């Protein structure tokens, strides 16, 4: 694509050095991934300043450099007069706007659905994906557990945990269009909103789950965190609101003036869609679903009241897309959730493993409330501190778990640049009631999973909370592959093989 930077007012260009026109074949913010005729964005982050890598990008063939450091760009423009140097006030905003232009506004040709909230984003996106695809509206999804087209997983390696950077996001929208998708459901994190990864997008539907304290290492205050979340509803045509959430529901109702659907599992009288008489067992849940003024008995493979709430968010979303209630009801018995969200795994040892991504104190409390409704002999709980998240939250995870299990594994998720020993100590500081003899400490998630499995006996329930982001553990800036399910499978297959070996007669 040939771009005249002097003519693109949406980029808010302050000054251009060198040619006004540049041939652009790709967009990138990582100098290591630059190709010929790429546009390189000089992003300034906590660890690095992209302006320091401009010459690396030029040597690899970048045709345009976009950044905010005018002195740096002017100096390099004199050394490389054949390249275009574009000075902008906000590099992230320019990157988002140019991504929309480069990918020819692909997002506008899809029904875009943005889901935000402290807990439940991944599950709601998965339910929307499952429901719309069952109904016959081909839908892709983007979020913590990866990228999906309507046909299945899409090979894409993100550089951020939840919401991709703008060039990656619009690339995915473009890929969805190429594959004839009609809708895209995605997680929108508060950090992504503040970092302008979704800048310039007008979502067809914005979905709210709930809010509790999170990411305060980034936002500094809860009010800043909430303000970031609310920004999504300034760029959505329609909204879905959880009336059970006292933290943010009223704010969205005051802010959003477009079409609105609300939901509740707590009997809120104003809810458009609500569930009552919820009954849960290990196979799923049954409840009365009131939708479009009619109550129907629904059976789903979903476990947990909070997951029923997440399902209602998906139901409201489907209604917003024009699907009638009767058609939605037909599909709910076959709804599919994401891996690692109240996922029960039976083991050869006749114990049960429950995988759940509960990584906030509120999510952990809700999970444990639901778990107590199940039958088991002994409860073994793994609680982790997430190194790449708010340090102050680690002790609160310990507080939420304290006194709720028979045995504990305290371990580490995504240590990032923090020391595993310090993360574990922070989680342990939240415990006050539990006898320390009932606590086992490990310094990696793999060690934690194995320690939990080693403790289990017949009819025990092992809960592995926290977990992987995009199938990896983030350690010192590197995404290292990790799978709890693979570790579990290997653990029990090794036990079975050892048992078989012990039964073989000795050679004479």
PDB file of N, CA and C in Angstrom, residues 294-341:
ATOM      1  N   UNK A 294     -40.715 -14.910  28.570  1.00  0.00           N
ATOM      2  CA  UNK A 294     -41.140 -16.306  28.683  1.00  0.00           C
ATOM      3  C   UNK A 294     -40.097 -17.109  29.452  1.00  0.00           C
ATOM      4  N   UNK A 295     -40.532 -17.922  30.428  1.00  0.00           N
ATOM      5  CA  UNK A 295     -39.619 -18.741  31.237  1.00  0.00           C
ATOM      6  C   UNK A 295     -39.574 -20.162  30.680  1.00  0.00           C
ATOM      7  N   UNK A 296     -38.353 -20.689  30.497  1.00  0.00           N
ATOM      8  CA  UNK A 296     -38.173 -22.038  29.968  1.00  0.00           C
ATOM      9  C   UNK A 296     -37.153 -22.786  30.810  1.00  0.00           C
ATOM     10  N   UNK A 297     -37.378 -24.082  30.988  1.00  0.00           N
ATOM     11  CA  UNK A 297     -36.409 -24.913  31.699  1.00  0.00           C
ATOM     12  C   UNK A 297     -35.246 -25.229  30.764  1.00  0.00           C
ATOM     13  N   UNK A 298     -34.033 -24.959  31.233  1.00  0.00           N
ATOM     14  CA  UNK A 298     -32.836 -25.145  30.406  1.00  0.00           C
ATOM     15  C   UNK A 298     -31.873 -26.096  31.099  1.00  0.00           C
ATOM     16  N   UNK A 299     -31.309 -27.023  30.343  1.00  0.00           N
ATOM     17  CA  UNK A 299     -30.243 -27.905  30.824  1.00  0.00           C
ATOM     18  C   UNK A 299     -28.981 -27.576  30.026  1.00  0.00           C
ATOM     19  N   UNK A 300     -27.886 -27.301  30.726  1.00  0.00           N
ATOM     20  CA  UNK A 300     -26.628 -26.993  30.039  1.00  0.00           C
ATOM     21  C   UNK A 300     -25.488 -27.771  30.690  1.00  0.00           C
ATOM     22  N   UNK A 301     -24.393 -27.969  29.958  1.00  0.00           N
ATOM     23  CA  UNK A 301     -23.228 -28.643  30.547  1.00  0.00           C
ATOM     24  C   UNK A 301     -22.373 -27.700  31.394  1.00  0.00           C
ATOM     25  N   UNK A 302     -22.916 -26.551  31.772  1.00  0.00           N
ATOM     26  CA  UNK A 302     -22.179 -25.525  32.511  1.00  0.00           C
ATOM     27  C   UNK A 302     -22.323 -25.738  34.012  1.00  0.00           C
ATOM     28  N   UNK A 303     -21.230 -25.588  34.740  1.00  0.00           N
ATOM     29  CA  UNK A 303     -21.240 -25.750  36.195  1.00  0.00           C
ATOM     30  C   UNK A 303     -20.917 -24.424  36.859  1.00  0.00           C
ATOM     31  N   UNK A 304     -21.687 -24.064  37.889  1.00  0.00           N
ATOM     32  CA  UNK A 304     -21.381 -22.863  38.660  1.00  0.00           C
ATOM     33  C   UNK A 304     -22.317 -21.708  38.367  1.00  0.00           C
ATOM     34  N   UNK A 305     -22.809 -21.063  39.431  1.00  0.00           N
ATOM     35  CA  UNK A 305     -23.712 -19.929  39.268  1.00  0.00           C
ATOM     36  C   UNK A 305     -23.075 -18.809  38.452  1.00  0.00           C
ATOM     37  N   UNK A 306     -21.805 -18.516  38.720  1.00  0.00           N
ATOM     38  CA  UNK A 306     -21.166 -17.410  37.996  1.00  0.00           C
ATOM     39  C   UNK A 306     -21.025 -17.715  36.517  1.00  0.00           C
ATOM     40  N   UNK A 307     -20.936 -19.009  36.172  1.00  0.00           N
ATOM     41  CA  UNK A 307     -20.884 -19.355  34.753  1.00  0.00           C
ATOM     42  C   UNK A 307     -22.262 -19.250  34.100  1.00  0.00           C
ATOM     43  N   UNK A 308     -23.317 -19.476  34.869  1.00  0.00           N
ATOM     44  CA  UNK A 308     -24.664 -19.222  34.357  1.00  0.00           C
ATOM     45  C   UNK A 308     -24.801 -17.727  34.043  1.00  0.00           C
ATOM     46  N   UNK A 309     -24.260 -16.881  34.926  1.00  0.00           N
ATOM     47  CA  UNK A 309     -24.269 -15.437  34.669  1.00  0.00           C
ATOM     48  C   UNK A 309     -23.527 -15.121  33.374  1.00  0.00           C
ATOM     49  N   UNK A 310     -22.365 -15.766  33.183  1.00  0.00           N
ATOM     50  CA  UNK A 310     -21.601 -15.555  31.943  1.00  0.00           C
ATOM     51  C   UNK A 310     -22.401 -16.004  30.720  1.00  0.00           C
ATOM     52  N   UNK A 311     -23.153 -17.092  30.875  1.00  0.00           N
ATOM     53  CA  UNK A 311     -23.971 -17.585  29.775  1.00  0.00           C
ATOM     54  C   UNK A 311     -25.065 -16.571  29.417  1.00  0.00           C
ATOM     55  N   UNK A 312     -25.653 -15.939  30.426  1.00  0.00           N
ATOM     56  CA  UNK A 312     -26.694 -14.947  30.161  1.00  0.00           C
ATOM     57  C   UNK A 312     -26.137 -13.767  29.364  1.00  0.00           C
ATOM     58  N   UNK A 313     -24.878 -13.411  29.619  1.00  0.00           N
ATOM     59  CA  UNK A 313     -24.243 -12.343  28.829  1.00  0.00           C
ATOM     60  C   UNK A 313     -24.184 -12.737  27.357  1.00  0.00           C
ATOM     61  N   UNK A 314     -23.880 -14.012  27.099  1.00  0.00           N
ATOM     62  CA  UNK A 314     -23.833 -14.502  25.721  1.00  0.00           C
ATOM     63  C   UNK A 314     -25.234 -14.520  25.101  1.00  0.00           C
ATOM     64  N   UNK A 315     -26.235 -14.885  25.893  1.00  0.00           N
ATOM     65  CA  UNK A 315     -27.618 -14.897  25.403  1.00  0.00           C
ATOM     66  C   UNK A 315     -28.040 -13.489  24.987  1.00  0.00           C
ATOM     67  N   UNK A 316     -27.748 -12.501  25.832  1.00  0.00           N
ATOM     68  CA  UNK A 316     -28.072 -11.105  25.495  1.00  0.00           C
ATOM     69  C   UNK A 316     -27.359 -10.662  24.224  1.00  0.00           C
ATOM     70  N   UNK A 317     -26.121 -11.084  24.078  1.00  0.00           N
ATOM     71  CA  UNK A 317     -25.347 -10.727  22.877  1.00  0.00           C
ATOM     72  C   UNK A 317     -26.005 -11.293  21.624  1.00  0.00           C
ATOM     73  N   UNK A 318     -26.420 -12.566  21.704  1.00  0.00           N
ATOM     74  CA  UNK A 318     -27.080 -13.190  20.559  1.00  0.00           C
ATOM     75  C   UNK A 318     -28.383 -12.453  20.223  1.00  0.00           C
ATOM     76  N   UNK A 319     -29.126 -12.049  21.245  1.00  0.00           N
ATOM     77  CA  UNK A 319     -30.356 -11.277  21.014  1.00  0.00           C
ATOM     78  C   UNK A 319     -30.051  -9.961  20.301  1.00  0.00           C
ATOM     79  N   UNK A 320     -28.959  -9.316  20.713  1.00  0.00           N
ATOM     80  CA  UNK A 320     -28.561  -8.055  20.068  1.00  0.00           C
ATOM     81  C   UNK A 320     -28.218  -8.240  18.590  1.00  0.00           C
ATOM     82  N   UNK A 321     -27.773  -9.449  18.215  1.00  0.00           N
ATOM     83  CA  UNK A 321     -27.433  -9.696  16.804  1.00  0.00           C
ATOM     84  C   UNK A 321     -28.669 -10.029  15.975  1.00  0.00           C
ATOM     85  N   UNK A 322     -29.830 -10.122  16.629  1.00  0.00           N
ATOM     86  CA  UNK A 322     -31.065 -10.382  15.901  1.00  0.00           C
ATOM     87  C   UNK A 322     -31.568 -11.805  15.982  1.00  0.00           C
ATOM     88  N   UNK A 323     -30.897 -12.658  16.764  1.00  0.00           N
ATOM     89  CA  UNK A 323     -31.340 -14.050  16.910  1.00  0.00           C
ATOM     90  C   UNK A 323     -32.555 -14.092  17.838  1.00  0.00           C
ATOM     91  N   UNK A 324     -33.568 -14.860  17.493  1.00  0.00           N
ATOM     92  CA  UNK A 324     -34.762 -14.950  18.336  1.00  0.00           C
ATOM     93  C   UNK A 324     -34.513 -15.879  19.517  1.00  0.00           C
ATOM     94  N   UNK A 325     -35.232 -15.648  20.615  1.00  0.00           N
ATOM     95  CA  UNK A 325     -35.036 -16.406  21.841  1.00  0.00           C
ATOM     96  C   UNK A 325     -35.218 -17.896  21.672  1.00  0.00           C
ATOM     97  N   UNK A 326     -36.196 -18.295  20.874  1.00  0.00           N
ATOM     98  CA  UNK A 326     -36.478 -19.721  20.687  1.00  0.00           C
ATOM     99  C   UNK A 326     -35.277 -20.455  20.089  1.00  0.00           C
ATOM    100  N   UNK A 327     -34.608 -19.808  19.159  1.00  0.00           N
ATOM    101  CA  UNK A 327     -33.436 -20.429  18.519  1.00  0.00           C
ATOM    102  C   UNK A 327     -32.278 -20.537  19.507  1.00  0.00           C
ATOM    103  N   UNK A 328     -32.122 -19.518  20.368  1.00  0.00           N
ATOM    104  CA  UNK A 328     -31.073 -19.558  21.390  1.00  0.00           C
ATOM    105  C   UNK A 328     -31.311 -20.724  22.344  1.00  0.00           C
ATOM    106  N   UNK A 329     -32.554 -20.899  22.782  1.00  0.00           N
ATOM    107  CA  UNK A 329     -32.895 -21.976  23.721  1.00  0.00           C
ATOM    108  C   UNK A 329     -32.544 -23.348  23.159  1.00  0.00           C
ATOM    109  N   UNK A 330     -32.718 -23.525  21.869  1.00  0.00           N
ATOM    110  CA  UNK A 330     -32.407 -24.811  21.226  1.00  0.00           C
ATOM    111  C   UNK A 330     -30.932 -25.180  21.360  1.00  0.00           C
ATOM    112  N   UNK A 331     -30.065 -24.167  21.377  1.00  0.00           N
ATOM    113  CA  UNK A 331     -28.624 -24.416  21.308  1.00  0.00           C
ATOM    114  C   UNK A 331     -27.946 -24.509  22.678  1.00  0.00           C
ATOM    115  N   UNK A 332     -28.590 -24.057  23.739  1.00  0.00           N
ATOM    116  CA  UNK A 332     -27.935 -23.994  25.050  1.00  0.00           C
ATOM    117  C   UNK A 332     -27.501 -25.359  25.601  1.00  0.00           C
ATOM    118  N   UNK A 333     -28.228 -26.462  25.334  1.00  0.00           N
ATOM    119  CA  UNK A 333     -27.753 -27.760  25.845  1.00  0.00           C
ATOM    120  C   UNK A 333     -26.404 -28.189  25.275  1.00  0.00           C
ATOM    121  N   UNK A 334     -25.998 -27.590  24.150  1.00  0.00           N
ATOM    122  CA  UNK A 334     -24.728 -27.975  23.530  1.00  0.00           C
ATOM    123  C   UNK A 334     -23.677 -26.868  23.618  1.00  0.00           C
ATOM    124  N   UNK A 335     -23.917 -25.891  24.488  1.00  0.00           N
ATOM    125  CA  UNK A 335     -22.973 -24.782  24.609  1.00  0.00           C
ATOM    126  C   UNK A 335     -21.620 -25.292  25.084  1.00  0.00           C
ATOM    127  N   UNK A 336     -20.552 -24.710  24.563  1.00  0.00           N
ATOM    128  CA  UNK A 336     -19.196 -25.118  24.949  1.00  0.00           C
ATOM    129  C   UNK A 336     -18.454 -23.947  25.570  1.00  0.00           C
ATOM    130  N   UNK A 337     -17.805 -24.210  26.673  1.00  0.00           N
ATOM    131  CA  UNK A 337     -16.994 -23.205  27.336  1.00  0.00           C
ATOM    132  C   UNK A 337     -15.526 -23.374  27.013  1.00  0.00           C
ATOM    133  N   UNK A 338     -14.683 -22.509  27.526  1.00  0.00           N
ATOM    134  CA  UNK A 338     -13.245 -22.602  27.258  1.00  0.00           C
ATOM    135  C   UNK A 338     -12.571 -23.648  28.136  1.00  0.00           C
ATOM    136  N   UNK A 339     -11.463 -24.143  27.667  1.00  0.00           N
ATOM    137  CA  UNK A 339     -10.653 -25.026  28.513  1.00  0.00           C
ATOM    138  C   UNK A 339     -10.135 -24.229  29.701  1.00  0.00           C
ATOM    139  N   UNK A 340     -10.017 -24.910  30.837  1.00  0.00           N
ATOM    140  CA  UNK A 340      -9.446 -24.263  32.008  1.00  0.00           C
ATOM    141  C   UNK A 340     -10.416 -23.383  32.757  1.00  0.00           C
ATOM    142  N   UNK A 341     -11.723 -23.550  32.516  1.00  0.00           N
ATOM    143  CA  UNK A 341     -12.733 -22.805  33.268  1.00  0.00           C
ATOM    144  C   UNK A 341     -13.722 -23.812  33.834  1.00  0.00           C
TER     145      UNK A 341
END
